[in-house]
mmCIF file of C-alpha atoms in Angstrom:
data_model
loop_
_atom_site.group_PDB
_atom_site.id
_atom_site.type_symbol
_atom_site.label_atom_id
_atom_site.label_comp_id
_atom_site.label_asym_id
_atom_site.label_seq_id
_atom_site.Cartn_x
_atom_site.Cartn_y
_atom_site.Cartn_z
ATOM 1 C CA MET A 275 0.000 0.000 0.000
ATOM 2 C CA PRO A 276 1.507 3.351 -0.927
ATOM 3 C CA GLY A 277 1.757 5.801 1.941
ATOM 4 C CA PRO A 278 0.023 9.182 2.042
ATOM 5 C CA GLN A 279 1.425 11.753 -0.330
ATOM 6 C CA ARG A 280 3.170 14.705 1.305
ATOM 7 C CA GLY A 281 3.093 17.216 -1.515
ATOM 8 C CA GLY A 282 1.621 17.915 -4.921
ATOM 9 C CA PHE A 283 -2.054 17.034 -5.078
ATOM 10 C CA GLY A 284 -2.009 14.832 -1.970
ATOM 11 C CA GLY A 285 -2.638 15.539 1.671
ATOM 12 C CA GLY A 286 -0.340 18.593 1.710
ATOM 13 C CA GLY A 287 -2.833 20.613 -0.319
ATOM 14 C CA ASP A 288 -4.915 21.583 2.716
ATOM 15 C CA ARG A 289 -1.838 22.813 4.504
ATOM 16 C CA GLY A 290 -0.893 24.983 1.525
ATOM 17 C CA SER A 291 -4.406 26.386 1.288
ATOM 18 C CA ASP A 292 -4.306 27.235 4.997
ATOM 19 C CA ARG A 293 -1.087 29.173 4.450
ATOM 20 C CA GLY A 294 -2.665 30.964 1.488
ATOM 21 C CA ASP A 295 -5.726 31.900 3.553
ATOM 22 C CA ARG A 296 -3.564 33.281 6.349
ATOM 23 C CA ARG A 297 -1.524 35.228 3.795
ATOM 24 C CA ASP A 298 -4.703 36.689 2.267
ATOM 25 C CA ARG A 299 -5.979 37.721 5.709
ATOM 26 C CA ARG A 300 -2.664 39.494 6.368
ATOM 27 C CA GLY A 301 -2.880 41.278 3.030
ATOM 28 C CA GLY A 302 -0.136 39.464 1.066
ATOM 29 C CA ARG A 303 3.461 38.620 1.836
ATOM 30 C CA ASP A 304 4.201 42.133 3.111
ATOM 31 C CA GLY A 305 1.382 42.122 5.659
ATOM 32 C CA GLY A 306 -0.702 44.791 3.930
ATOM 33 C CA ARG A 307 2.110 47.300 3.529
ATOM 34 C CA ARG A 308 1.624 47.359 -0.227
ATOM 35 C CA ASP A 309 -1.671 49.218 0.101
ATOM 36 C CA ALA A 310 -0.323 51.721 2.650
ATOM 37 C CA PRO A 311 -0.189 55.298 1.317
ATOM 38 C CA ALA A 312 3.285 56.464 0.323
ATOM 39 C CA GLU A 313 4.874 59.131 2.447
ATOM 40 C CA LYS A 314 4.783 62.498 0.776
ATOM 41 C CA ASN A 315 8.132 64.120 0.035
ATOM 42 C CA PRO A 316 8.118 67.736 1.262
ATOM 43 C CA LEU A 317 11.335 68.624 -0.605
ATOM 44 C CA LEU A 318 11.447 70.310 -4.000
ATOM 45 C CA GLU A 319 13.629 68.658 -6.624
ATOM 46 C CA ARG A 320 14.831 70.353 -9.813
ATOM 47 C CA ILE A 321 17.021 68.717 -12.447
ATOM 48 C CA VAL A 322 19.426 71.397 -13.663
ATOM 49 C CA VAL A 323 21.150 69.453 -16.429
ATOM 50 C CA THR A 324 21.875 65.891 -17.522
ATOM 51 C CA ASN A 325 24.862 64.874 -19.610
ATOM 52 C CA ARG A 326 25.802 61.692 -21.468
ATOM 53 C CA VAL A 327 29.407 60.563 -21.254
ATOM 54 C CA ALA A 328 30.978 58.000 -23.603
ATOM 55 C CA LYS A 329 33.950 55.888 -22.552
ATOM 56 C CA VAL A 330 35.867 54.134 -25.324
ATOM 57 C CA VAL A 331 36.604 50.503 -24.444
ATOM 58 C CA LYS A 332 37.874 47.513 -26.389
ATOM 59 C CA GLY A 333 34.444 46.441 -27.626
ATOM 60 C CA GLY A 334 33.240 49.928 -28.542
ATOM 61 C CA ARG A 335 31.838 52.809 -26.514
ATOM 62 C CA ARG A 336 30.249 52.540 -23.100
ATOM 63 C CA PHE A 337 27.743 55.262 -22.232
ATOM 64 C CA SER A 338 26.969 56.627 -18.792
ATOM 65 C CA PHE A 339 25.045 59.638 -17.515
ATOM 66 C CA ASN A 340 25.590 62.330 -14.920
ATOM 67 C CA ALA A 341 22.951 64.654 -13.496
ATOM 68 C CA LEU A 342 23.125 67.956 -11.638
ATOM 69 C CA VAL A 343 20.176 68.331 -9.252
ATOM 70 C CA ALA A 344 19.055 71.040 -6.810
ATOM 71 C CA VAL A 345 16.957 70.151 -3.748
ATOM 72 C CA GLY A 346 15.295 72.445 -1.207
ATOM 73 C CA ASP A 347 12.409 72.739 1.217
ATOM 74 C CA GLY A 348 11.131 76.042 -0.198
ATOM 75 C CA GLN A 349 11.688 77.767 3.153
ATOM 76 C CA GLY A 350 15.342 78.794 3.076
ATOM 77 C CA LYS A 351 17.171 75.475 2.810
ATOM 78 C CA VAL A 352 18.777 74.379 -0.441
ATOM 79 C CA GLY A 353 21.457 71.989 -1.633
ATOM 80 C CA PHE A 354 22.827 70.585 -4.860
ATOM 81 C CA ALA A 355 24.866 67.592 -5.977
ATOM 82 C CA THR A 356 25.810 65.518 -8.985
ATOM 83 C CA GLY A 357 25.180 61.825 -9.574
ATOM 84 C CA LYS A 358 26.636 59.379 -12.072
ATOM 85 C CA ALA A 359 25.173 56.069 -13.246
ATOM 86 C CA ASN A 360 24.490 53.973 -16.335
ATOM 87 C CA GLU A 361 20.883 55.254 -16.457
ATOM 88 C CA VAL A 362 19.446 58.756 -16.136
ATOM 89 C CA SER A 363 16.949 57.819 -13.431
ATOM 90 C CA GLU A 364 19.628 56.222 -11.269
ATOM 91 C CA ALA A 365 21.936 59.212 -11.737
ATOM 92 C CA VAL A 366 19.149 61.584 -10.657
ATOM 93 C CA ARG A 367 18.373 59.426 -7.621
ATOM 94 C CA LYS A 368 22.018 59.462 -6.510
ATOM 95 C CA ALA A 369 22.197 63.233 -6.991
ATOM 96 C CA VAL A 370 19.004 63.829 -4.985
ATOM 97 C CA ASP A 371 20.233 61.682 -2.092
ATOM 98 C CA ALA A 372 23.564 63.524 -2.025
ATOM 99 C CA ALA A 373 21.892 66.955 -2.271
ATOM 100 C CA ARG A 374 19.653 66.181 0.717
ATOM 101 C CA ARG A 375 22.730 65.549 2.840
ATOM 102 C CA ARG A 376 24.353 68.812 1.707
ATOM 103 C CA MET A 377 21.520 71.256 2.304
ATOM 104 C CA VAL A 378 22.426 74.653 3.804
ATOM 105 C CA SER A 379 20.335 77.503 5.213
ATOM 106 C CA VAL A 380 19.938 80.749 3.269
ATOM 107 C CA PRO A 381 18.874 84.009 4.999
ATOM 108 C CA LEU A 382 15.738 85.426 3.387
ATOM 109 C CA THR A 383 13.687 88.580 3.800
ATOM 110 C CA GLY A 384 10.156 87.617 2.919
ATOM 111 C CA GLY A 385 10.291 86.116 -0.565
ATOM 112 C CA THR A 386 13.558 87.728 -1.620
ATOM 113 C CA ILE A 387 17.171 88.130 -0.457
ATOM 114 C CA PRO A 388 18.253 90.778 2.077
ATOM 115 C CA HIS A 389 20.661 92.709 -0.157
ATOM 116 C CA GLU A 390 22.474 92.736 -3.494
ATOM 117 C CA ILE A 391 25.410 90.361 -3.904
ATOM 118 C CA VAL A 392 27.626 88.821 -6.573
ATOM 119 C CA GLY A 393 28.423 85.137 -6.235
ATOM 120 C CA GLU A 394 31.633 83.861 -7.795
ATOM 121 C CA HIS A 395 33.073 80.442 -8.471
ATOM 122 C CA GLY A 396 35.822 79.935 -10.988
ATOM 123 C CA ALA A 397 34.788 81.675 -14.196
ATOM 124 C CA GLY A 398 31.162 81.877 -13.096
ATOM 125 C CA ARG A 399 29.782 85.150 -11.697
ATOM 126 C CA VAL A 400 26.108 85.645 -10.845
ATOM 127 C CA LEU A 401 24.625 89.002 -9.817
ATOM 128 C CA MET A 402 21.615 88.726 -7.484
ATOM 129 C CA LYS A 403 19.452 91.695 -6.485
ATOM 130 C CA PRO A 404 16.381 91.775 -4.212
ATOM 131 C CA ALA A 405 13.091 92.480 -5.938
ATOM 132 C CA ALA A 406 9.722 93.830 -4.826
ATOM 133 C CA PRO A 407 6.873 91.375 -4.211
ATOM 134 C CA GLY A 408 5.290 90.298 -7.473
ATOM 135 C CA ALA A 409 8.415 90.682 -9.582
ATOM 136 C CA GLY A 410 8.944 86.929 -9.855
ATOM 137 C CA VAL A 411 12.162 85.003 -10.397
ATOM 138 C CA ILE A 412 14.131 86.628 -13.212
ATOM 139 C CA ALA A 413 16.833 84.030 -13.775
ATOM 140 C CA GLY A 414 18.137 81.457 -16.204
ATOM 141 C CA GLY A 415 17.562 77.733 -15.955
ATOM 142 C CA ALA A 416 20.457 76.803 -13.674
ATOM 143 C CA VAL A 417 20.057 79.712 -11.235
ATOM 144 C CA ARG A 418 16.248 79.512 -11.353
ATOM 145 C CA ALA A 419 16.328 75.930 -10.102
ATOM 146 C CA VAL A 420 18.373 76.966 -7.054
ATOM 147 C CA MET A 421 16.139 79.956 -6.298
ATOM 148 C CA GLU A 422 12.909 77.968 -6.522
ATOM 149 C CA CYS A 423 14.243 75.211 -4.270
ATOM 150 C CA ALA A 424 15.368 77.805 -1.720
ATOM 151 C CA GLY A 425 11.901 79.378 -1.641
ATOM 152 C CA ILE A 426 12.880 82.690 -3.269
ATOM 153 C CA SER A 427 9.895 84.021 -5.222
ATOM 154 C CA ASP A 428 11.113 87.544 -6.127
ATOM 155 C CA ILE A 429 14.673 88.180 -7.322
ATOM 156 C CA LEU A 430 16.644 89.694 -10.191
ATOM 157 C CA THR A 431 19.698 87.797 -11.401
ATOM 158 C CA LYS A 432 22.232 88.173 -14.204
ATOM 159 C CA SER A 433 25.059 85.899 -15.304
ATOM 160 C CA LEU A 434 28.255 87.945 -15.666
ATOM 161 C CA GLY A 435 30.691 85.163 -16.501
ATOM 162 C CA SER A 436 30.671 81.540 -17.585
ATOM 163 C CA THR A 437 27.414 79.989 -18.726
ATOM 164 C CA ASN A 438 28.457 76.505 -17.612
ATOM 165 C CA PRO A 439 25.570 75.202 -15.449
ATOM 166 C CA HIS A 440 27.918 73.763 -12.813
ATOM 167 C CA ASN A 441 29.799 77.054 -12.410
ATOM 168 C CA MET A 442 26.559 79.055 -12.328
ATOM 169 C CA VAL A 443 25.010 76.857 -9.636
ATOM 170 C CA LEU A 444 28.188 76.984 -7.539
ATOM 171 C CA ALA A 445 28.390 80.773 -7.943
ATOM 172 C CA ALA A 446 24.737 81.215 -6.966
ATOM 173 C CA MET A 447 25.186 78.995 -3.900
ATOM 174 C CA GLU A 448 28.313 80.905 -2.864
ATOM 175 C CA GLY A 449 26.444 84.189 -3.100
ATOM 176 C CA LEU A 450 23.413 82.922 -1.177
ATOM 177 C CA GLN A 451 25.566 81.590 1.648
ATOM 178 C CA SER A 452 27.358 84.972 1.904
ATOM 179 C CA LEU A 453 24.132 86.904 2.559
ATOM 180 C CA THR A 454 23.708 88.734 5.864
ATOM 181 C CA THR A 455 20.470 89.852 7.494
ATOM 182 C CA VAL A 456 19.922 93.073 9.425
ATOM 183 C CA GLU A 457 19.685 91.143 12.679
ATOM 184 C CA GLN A 458 23.048 89.453 12.069
ATOM 185 C CA ALA A 459 24.733 92.759 11.194
ATOM 186 C CA ALA A 460 23.261 94.450 14.275
ATOM 187 C CA ARG A 461 24.379 91.598 16.504
ATOM 188 C CA GLU A 462 27.928 91.803 15.155
ATOM 189 C CA ARG A 463 28.033 95.585 15.710
ATOM 190 C CA GLY A 464 26.396 95.390 19.105
ATOM 191 C CA VAL A 465 23.566 97.771 18.225
ATOM 192 C CA GLU A 466 19.814 97.566 17.764
ATOM 193 C CA PRO A 467 18.497 96.552 14.313
ATOM 194 C CA THR A 468 16.387 99.726 14.145
ATOM 195 C CA SER A 469 19.505 101.899 14.410
ATOM 196 C CA ILE A 470 20.921 100.580 11.122
ATOM 197 C CA GLY A 471 18.146 102.199 9.097
ATOM 198 C CA TYR A 472 17.741 99.375 6.563
ATOM 199 C CA ARG A 473 14.309 98.613 5.154
ATOM 200 C CA SER A 474 13.636 95.707 2.815
ATOM 201 C CA ARG A 475 11.888 96.064 -0.520
ATOM 202 C CA ALA A 476 8.831 94.241 0.809
ATOM 203 C CA LYS A 477 8.446 96.609 3.770
ATOM 204 C CA ALA A 478 9.048 99.652 1.550
ATOM 205 C CA LYS A 479 6.264 98.580 -0.826
ATOM 206 C CA GLU A 480 3.925 97.951 2.098
ATOM 207 C CA ALA A 481 4.632 101.446 3.433
ATOM 208 C CA VAL A 482 3.921 103.050 0.040
ATOM 209 C CA SER A 483 0.667 101.112 -0.445
ATOM 210 C CA ALA A 484 -0.503 101.997 3.074
#
């Protein structure tokens, strides 16, 4: 007499169905996590430029991609980084992860910068001037991405040097990090902020409209 079958279509079928029922009650192998809503990403991501690089090897040419990405929270924090990979999506992902770790704080006055400044890096020079509310972001593609990620909504910019996106982003970041607010200047001088006599463009427009 042959013994009871352990697998296939024999007596082990009920055991397998029991496991399947328990798995269905849990919501699949991941315990229902597949249907959970994805966590929203509060950071702004802007791809400045992507570039394809070809490396000549014995069998031909091997292509890879690098991406320059700016990341910010839209409230005064911004960072940028580059990523390299064999695919554009993977290069962007690497750049975004690196930019999140390199975010810095930028002093703002309302939706613009506190004062005029020129950022420099190598051959890149970017002039940045505060603008009145409603002026918008007057900037090129590379600098615009940095300004939008930082949360700057009104600014006037002009490239005075190299048009290389990497140099322009580095120059803009250098200028933003060199900004000083009235409170910081007053604290360094040991005086009250009201004694400096500085008034931002936003406050000046509010005074005129009132």
